[in-house]
Amino acid sequence: MKLSQNSKTFLRYLAGPFLFILLGVVIWRELTAKNQLTLLIHQLSGPFLFEHQGELLLLLGLMPLNWLLEAIKWRVALRTVHPVSLITAFRATLSGVSFSILLPNRIGEYVGRILYLPADKRANAVAVTIVSSMSQLIWTLVVGLGGFVLLTTPLQVASQLNVSLFISFGIGVLILLVLLLLFFFRISRITIYVAKLFSSTRIQQWLLGPSQFERKTLWTLLGLSLLRYVVFLLQYGIALHLFGVLLNPIQIISAVSVCFLVLAVVPTFAIAELGMRGLIGIWVIGIYSSNTAGILLAAFSLWVVNLILPAGIGALLLLGVQKFWRNE
């Protein structure tokens, strides 16, 4: 089905802002219904943030570690295509974040990264970048599924939805995880086989990027992805504690992993992700805490620290891409 020009314009420019506004209205109603606005304003005040500046600094300090691990992971994946320095990988990773603001589910990250590669290597690099992202998704599904199993009953009670919906969702995630693992560990064979089905040299180049992945490389990608996932959990735990949402480690891991799981499987735009994070956090973490304002502020702080700040830095780095290639 061919989309009309108006439909394309809406999807490209208006879908994200529209979803952002809609989610904002829902969150506003949640805050007002639970009389949390006063608490939210108090926690945003200067004295409150000054008292917790140590936690703020730790939250900010984990941001470069988060994206450094992602840069190392991307560099490992690129070895069979075009080796790059760690500095180049880090710059490309941040530039990719700036592109992710514009497109759904962060797919813009690929565009920003490959700008740092030679033109004849970019097609190959897209496929290996996707495999690198798959390693992160695997842990999101593994830990998220575990958290979902722990929280199925309280989530069902809180939402009053039919338990069969939760069972179906869990089975769906499990099937997706199994398929993803099979695909991930057989990526070399699969890409070689699929490439033979196409006569186009360009498509073959795109597909054959991961064909030289060894089992050691795949396990390295998974190990780095696990470290990055742990950083995510630490950041979320710090942000929750910062805004008065006091949970024990098991509660943090189970609730936050479910939040990450839902964000991973639900398509959204980066501009609307703030509202989505807030709404999911209120629904899931709200099982353990009635501090709706704190849950929302924790989601907001992570959105700014892990997405907006890196995107701003990445946008500045993009200004020097041409100069970067002249100096290579």
Short mmCIF file of C-alpha atoms in Angstrom, two decimals:
data_model
loop_
_atom_site.label_atom_id
_atom_site.label_comp_id
_atom_site.label_asym_id
_atom_site.label_seq_id
_atom_site.Cartn_x
_atom_site.Cartn_y
_atom_site.Cartn_z
CA MET A 1 0.00 0.00 0.00
CA LYS A 2 1.42 3.33 -1.09
CA LEU A 3 1.20 6.14 1.44
CA SER A 4 -0.07 9.55 0.42
CA GLN A 5 2.19 12.59 0.69
CA ASN A 6 0.21 13.86 3.70
CA SER A 7 0.65 10.51 5.46
CA LYS A 8 4.39 10.54 4.80
CA THR A 9 4.64 14.10 6.13
CA PHE A 10 2.77 13.16 9.30
CA LEU A 11 4.89 10.08 9.96
CA ARG A 12 8.13 11.93 9.26
CA TYR A 13 7.55 15.19 11.13
CA LEU A 14 4.42 15.01 13.30
CA ALA A 15 4.06 11.47 14.65
CA GLY A 16 6.77 11.90 17.28
CA PRO A 17 5.57 15.29 18.62
CA PHE A 18 1.93 14.09 18.58
CA LEU A 19 2.82 11.00 20.61
CA PHE A 20 4.89 13.15 22.98
CA ILE A 21 1.92 15.47 23.64
CA LEU A 22 -0.47 12.55 24.10
CA LEU A 23 1.80 10.83 26.61
CA GLY A 24 2.37 14.15 28.36
CA VAL A 25 -1.38 14.57 28.89
CA VAL A 26 -1.67 11.05 30.33
CA ILE A 27 1.25 11.65 32.72
CA TRP A 28 -0.18 15.03 33.78
CA ARG A 29 -3.45 13.34 34.68
CA GLU A 30 -1.55 10.71 36.69
CA LEU A 31 0.30 13.40 38.65
CA THR A 32 -2.77 15.49 39.38
CA ALA A 33 -4.88 12.45 40.30
CA LYS A 34 -2.30 11.35 42.86
CA ASN A 35 -1.53 14.89 44.15
CA GLN A 36 2.12 14.57 43.15
CA LEU A 37 2.67 17.98 41.53
CA THR A 38 3.79 19.64 44.75
CA LEU A 39 6.32 16.88 45.40
CA LEU A 40 7.61 17.13 41.83
CA ILE A 41 8.18 20.88 42.15
CA HIS A 42 9.93 20.42 45.50
CA GLN A 43 12.30 17.79 44.14
CA LEU A 44 13.26 20.03 41.25
CA SER A 45 14.20 22.85 43.62
CA GLY A 46 17.79 23.94 44.12
CA PRO A 47 18.16 22.91 47.80
CA PHE A 48 16.99 19.36 47.08
CA LEU A 49 19.41 18.88 44.20
CA PHE A 50 22.27 20.47 46.15
CA GLU A 51 21.80 17.95 48.97
CA HIS A 52 22.18 15.11 46.47
CA GLN A 53 24.93 16.50 44.26
CA GLY A 54 27.07 13.39 44.86
CA GLU A 55 24.41 11.17 43.33
CA LEU A 56 23.95 13.62 40.48
CA LEU A 57 27.67 13.56 39.70
CA LEU A 58 27.73 9.76 39.78
CA LEU A 59 24.73 9.62 37.45
CA LEU A 60 26.46 11.98 35.02
CA GLY A 61 29.79 10.14 35.37
CA LEU A 62 28.26 6.85 34.28
CA MET A 63 27.06 8.39 31.01
CA PRO A 64 30.46 8.43 29.25
CA LEU A 65 31.13 4.89 30.55
CA ASN A 66 27.83 3.79 29.04
CA TRP A 67 28.65 5.13 25.58
CA LEU A 68 32.32 4.13 25.82
CA LEU A 69 31.24 0.50 26.26
CA GLU A 70 28.96 0.90 23.24
CA ALA A 71 31.85 2.37 21.23
CA ILE A 72 34.14 -0.53 22.21
CA LYS A 73 31.42 -2.98 21.23
CA TRP A 74 30.95 -1.32 17.83
CA ARG A 75 34.71 -1.28 17.29
CA VAL A 76 34.88 -5.03 17.97
CA ALA A 77 32.06 -5.65 15.48
CA LEU A 78 33.80 -3.50 12.83
CA ARG A 79 37.12 -5.36 12.90
CA THR A 80 36.19 -7.60 9.97
CA VAL A 81 34.98 -4.65 7.88
CA HIS A 82 37.16 -1.62 8.62
CA PRO A 83 39.23 -1.33 11.82
CA VAL A 84 38.88 2.05 13.56
CA SER A 85 40.51 3.65 16.58
CA LEU A 86 38.67 3.82 19.89
CA ILE A 87 38.46 7.63 19.61
CA THR A 88 36.86 7.38 16.15
CA ALA A 89 34.42 4.73 17.40
CA PHE A 90 33.49 6.92 20.37
CA ARG A 91 32.92 9.99 18.20
CA ALA A 92 30.87 7.99 15.71
CA THR A 93 28.77 6.48 18.48
CA LEU A 94 27.89 9.90 19.92
CA SER A 95 27.13 11.25 16.44
CA GLY A 96 24.79 8.32 15.94
CA VAL A 97 22.87 9.34 19.06
CA SER A 98 22.18 12.76 17.54
CA PHE A 99 20.62 11.12 14.47
CA SER A 100 18.53 8.80 16.66
CA ILE A 101 16.49 11.80 17.83
CA LEU A 102 14.92 12.04 14.37
CA LEU A 103 13.97 8.42 13.63
CA PRO A 104 11.93 5.76 15.49
CA ASN A 105 13.56 3.15 17.74
CA ARG A 106 17.03 4.72 17.43
CA ILE A 107 17.60 3.46 13.86
CA GLY A 108 19.21 6.81 13.11
CA GLU A 109 22.23 5.68 15.14
CA TYR A 110 23.42 3.63 12.16
CA VAL A 111 23.36 6.68 9.89
CA GLY A 112 25.45 8.82 12.22
CA ARG A 113 28.05 6.13 12.79
CA ILE A 114 28.77 5.13 9.20
CA LEU A 115 29.57 8.76 8.28
CA TYR A 116 32.94 8.15 9.94
CA LEU A 117 33.71 5.24 7.62
CA PRO A 118 34.97 5.27 4.01
CA ALA A 119 32.13 5.29 1.47
CA ASP A 120 33.00 1.81 0.17
CA LYS A 121 32.77 0.32 3.69
CA ARG A 122 29.47 1.82 4.81
CA ALA A 123 27.18 -0.86 3.36
CA ASN A 124 29.13 -3.63 5.14
CA ALA A 125 29.18 -1.63 8.37
CA VAL A 126 25.38 -1.36 8.62
CA ALA A 127 24.96 -5.13 8.95
CA VAL A 128 27.66 -5.55 11.60
CA THR A 129 26.20 -2.60 13.52
CA ILE A 130 22.83 -4.35 13.55
CA VAL A 131 24.47 -7.50 14.94
CA SER A 132 26.13 -5.38 17.63
CA SER A 133 22.73 -3.96 18.58
CA MET A 134 21.28 -7.48 18.64
CA SER A 135 23.71 -8.43 21.41
CA GLN A 136 22.28 -5.63 23.56
CA LEU A 137 18.71 -6.63 22.76
CA ILE A 138 19.43 -10.20 23.85
CA TRP A 139 20.23 -9.08 27.40
CA THR A 140 17.23 -6.75 27.42
CA LEU A 141 15.02 -9.75 26.62
CA VAL A 142 16.80 -12.17 28.99
CA VAL A 143 16.77 -9.97 32.10
CA GLY A 144 13.46 -8.35 31.16
CA LEU A 145 11.76 -11.73 30.82
CA GLY A 146 13.03 -12.72 34.26
CA GLY A 147 11.71 -9.49 35.74
CA PHE A 148 8.41 -9.95 33.93
CA VAL A 149 7.95 -13.43 35.41
CA LEU A 150 8.49 -12.01 38.92
CA LEU A 151 6.08 -9.13 38.35
CA THR A 152 3.34 -10.81 36.32
CA THR A 153 0.96 -11.23 39.26
CA PRO A 154 1.35 -7.72 40.76
CA LEU A 155 1.17 -6.14 37.28
CA GLN A 156 -1.99 -8.08 36.50
CA VAL A 157 -3.58 -7.08 39.80
CA ALA A 158 -2.62 -3.42 39.37
CA SER A 159 -3.84 -3.17 35.77
CA GLN A 160 -6.88 -5.45 36.11
CA LEU A 161 -6.07 -6.88 32.68
CA ASN A 162 -6.76 -10.50 31.79
CA VAL A 163 -3.89 -12.74 32.92
CA SER A 164 -3.91 -14.42 29.50
CA LEU A 165 -2.58 -11.18 28.00
CA PHE A 166 0.45 -11.31 30.29
CA ILE A 167 1.01 -15.00 29.55
CA SER A 168 0.81 -14.32 25.80
CA PHE A 169 3.26 -11.44 26.10
CA GLY A 170 5.72 -13.57 28.07
CA ILE A 171 5.51 -16.43 25.57
CA GLY A 172 5.97 -13.98 22.70
CA VAL A 173 9.11 -12.53 24.30
CA LEU A 174 10.47 -16.03 24.95
CA ILE A 175 9.93 -17.07 21.32
CA LEU A 176 11.58 -13.85 20.12
CA LEU A 177 14.55 -14.48 22.42
CA VAL A 178 15.06 -18.05 21.20
CA LEU A 179 14.88 -16.98 17.55
CA LEU A 180 17.25 -14.10 18.21
CA LEU A 181 19.80 -16.38 19.91
CA LEU A 182 19.65 -18.90 17.07
CA PHE A 183 20.11 -16.13 14.52
CA PHE A 184 22.89 -14.44 16.51
CA PHE A 185 25.07 -17.53 16.96
CA ARG A 186 24.58 -18.63 13.35
CA ILE A 187 24.98 -15.20 11.83
CA SER A 188 27.98 -16.13 9.66
CA ARG A 189 26.25 -19.07 7.96
CA ILE A 190 22.95 -17.24 7.59
CA THR A 191 24.44 -14.14 5.96
CA ILE A 192 26.49 -16.20 3.49
CA TYR A 193 23.42 -18.24 2.53
CA VAL A 194 21.12 -15.22 2.18
CA ALA A 195 23.71 -13.25 0.17
CA LYS A 196 23.72 -16.00 -2.47
CA LEU A 197 20.03 -15.37 -3.08
CA PHE A 198 20.75 -11.89 -4.47
CA SER A 199 22.48 -11.00 -7.72
CA SER A 200 23.13 -7.39 -6.67
CA THR A 201 26.74 -6.87 -5.58
CA ARG A 202 25.71 -3.99 -3.32
CA ILE A 203 23.17 -6.13 -1.43
CA GLN A 204 25.72 -8.94 -1.13
CA GLN A 205 28.27 -6.52 0.35
CA TRP A 206 25.68 -5.29 2.83
CA LEU A 207 24.81 -8.82 3.94
CA LEU A 208 28.33 -10.24 4.08
CA GLY A 209 29.58 -7.82 6.72
CA PRO A 210 29.01 -10.27 9.63
CA SER A 211 30.01 -13.36 7.60
CA GLN A 212 33.49 -13.40 9.18
CA PHE A 213 32.30 -13.17 12.77
CA GLU A 214 33.92 -15.84 14.92
CA ARG A 215 32.27 -17.33 17.98
CA LYS A 216 34.77 -15.45 20.17
CA THR A 217 33.67 -12.13 18.65
CA LEU A 218 30.01 -12.90 19.34
CA TRP A 219 30.73 -13.77 22.98
CA THR A 220 32.79 -10.58 23.32
CA LEU A 221 29.84 -8.55 22.04
CA LEU A 222 27.55 -10.26 24.54
CA GLY A 223 29.99 -9.64 27.40
CA LEU A 224 30.28 -5.93 26.62
CA SER A 225 26.49 -5.69 26.25
CA LEU A 226 26.04 -7.25 29.69
CA LEU A 227 28.42 -4.69 31.22
CA ARG A 228 26.47 -1.91 29.54
CA TYR A 229 23.20 -3.33 30.83
CA VAL A 230 24.62 -3.31 34.37
CA VAL A 231 25.52 0.38 33.90
CA PHE A 232 21.92 1.04 32.82
CA LEU A 233 20.62 -0.63 35.98
CA LEU A 234 23.05 1.32 38.18
CA GLN A 235 22.01 4.59 36.58
CA TYR A 236 18.33 3.88 37.04
CA GLY A 237 18.85 2.81 40.65
CA ILE A 238 20.80 6.00 41.39
CA ALA A 239 18.16 8.15 39.70
CA LEU A 240 15.35 6.51 41.66
CA HIS A 241 17.19 6.96 44.96
CA LEU A 242 18.02 10.55 44.02
CA PHE A 243 14.32 11.40 43.77
CA GLY A 244 13.18 9.51 46.83
CA VAL A 245 12.01 6.23 45.27
CA LEU A 246 13.61 3.83 47.76
CA LEU A 247 13.73 0.24 46.50
CA ASN A 248 15.91 -2.75 47.32
CA PRO A 249 18.22 -4.21 44.61
CA ILE A 250 15.81 -7.03 43.64
CA GLN A 251 12.97 -4.58 43.21
CA ILE A 252 15.15 -2.27 41.11
CA ILE A 253 16.37 -5.06 38.83
CA SER A 254 12.93 -6.63 38.35
CA ALA A 255 11.01 -3.39 37.76
CA VAL A 256 13.64 -1.58 35.69
CA SER A 257 14.30 -4.65 33.51
CA VAL A 258 10.59 -4.80 32.67
CA CYS A 259 10.65 -1.08 31.79
CA PHE A 260 13.60 -1.67 29.43
CA LEU A 261 11.82 -4.70 27.95
CA VAL A 262 8.65 -2.77 27.13
CA LEU A 263 10.66 0.14 25.67
CA ALA A 264 12.57 -2.33 23.47
CA VAL A 265 9.49 -4.01 21.97
CA VAL A 266 7.24 -0.96 21.59
CA PRO A 267 8.11 1.26 18.58
CA THR A 268 8.52 4.92 19.51
CA PHE A 269 10.30 8.13 18.56
CA ALA A 270 13.14 9.54 20.66
CA ILE A 271 11.22 12.80 21.12
CA ALA A 272 8.30 10.80 22.56
CA GLU A 273 10.50 8.41 24.55
CA LEU A 274 10.45 10.68 27.59
CA GLY A 275 6.69 10.32 27.88
CA MET A 276 6.87 6.59 27.21
CA ARG A 277 9.58 6.10 29.84
CA GLY A 278 7.58 8.07 32.37
CA LEU A 279 4.31 6.24 31.72
CA ILE A 280 5.89 2.79 31.80
CA GLY A 281 7.84 3.70 34.94
CA ILE A 282 4.67 4.89 36.71
CA TRP A 283 2.92 1.67 35.76
CA VAL A 284 5.73 -0.80 36.59
CA ILE A 285 7.83 0.83 39.32
CA GLY A 286 4.61 2.18 40.82
CA ILE A 287 3.97 -1.35 42.07
CA TYR A 288 6.66 -0.78 44.70
CA SER A 289 6.35 2.96 45.31
CA SER A 290 3.59 5.56 45.36
CA ASN A 291 6.13 8.33 44.66
CA THR A 292 4.87 9.04 41.14
CA ALA A 293 6.76 12.34 40.93
CA GLY A 294 10.05 10.67 41.86
CA ILE A 295 9.52 7.88 39.30
CA LEU A 296 8.79 10.43 36.60
CA LEU A 297 11.81 12.59 37.49
CA ALA A 298 14.08 9.54 37.50
CA ALA A 299 12.92 8.67 33.97
CA PHE A 300 13.38 12.29 32.88
CA SER A 301 16.90 12.54 34.32
CA LEU A 302 18.01 9.35 32.53
CA TRP A 303 16.49 10.58 29.27
CA VAL A 304 18.49 13.80 29.53
CA VAL A 305 21.73 12.19 30.71
CA ASN A 306 21.78 9.19 28.36
CA LEU A 307 20.15 10.68 25.26
CA ILE A 308 19.94 14.46 25.13
CA LEU A 309 23.46 15.28 26.41
CA PRO A 310 25.20 12.70 24.17
CA ALA A 311 23.04 13.82 21.22
CA GLY A 312 24.17 17.41 21.74
CA ILE A 313 27.82 16.39 21.87
CA GLY A 314 27.34 14.15 18.84
CA ALA A 315 25.75 16.97 16.85
CA LEU A 316 28.81 19.15 17.50
CA LEU A 317 31.11 16.33 16.44
CA LEU A 318 29.17 15.93 13.18
CA LEU A 319 30.21 19.45 12.21
CA GLY A 320 33.76 18.19 11.93
CA VAL A 321 33.18 14.98 9.94
CA GLN A 322 34.52 16.41 6.66
CA LYS A 323 37.50 17.90 8.47
CA PHE A 324 38.01 14.52 10.12
CA TRP A 325 38.35 12.82 6.74
CA ARG A 326 40.67 15.49 5.39
CA ASN A 327 42.99 14.82 8.34
CA GLU A 328 42.90 11.03 8.02
#
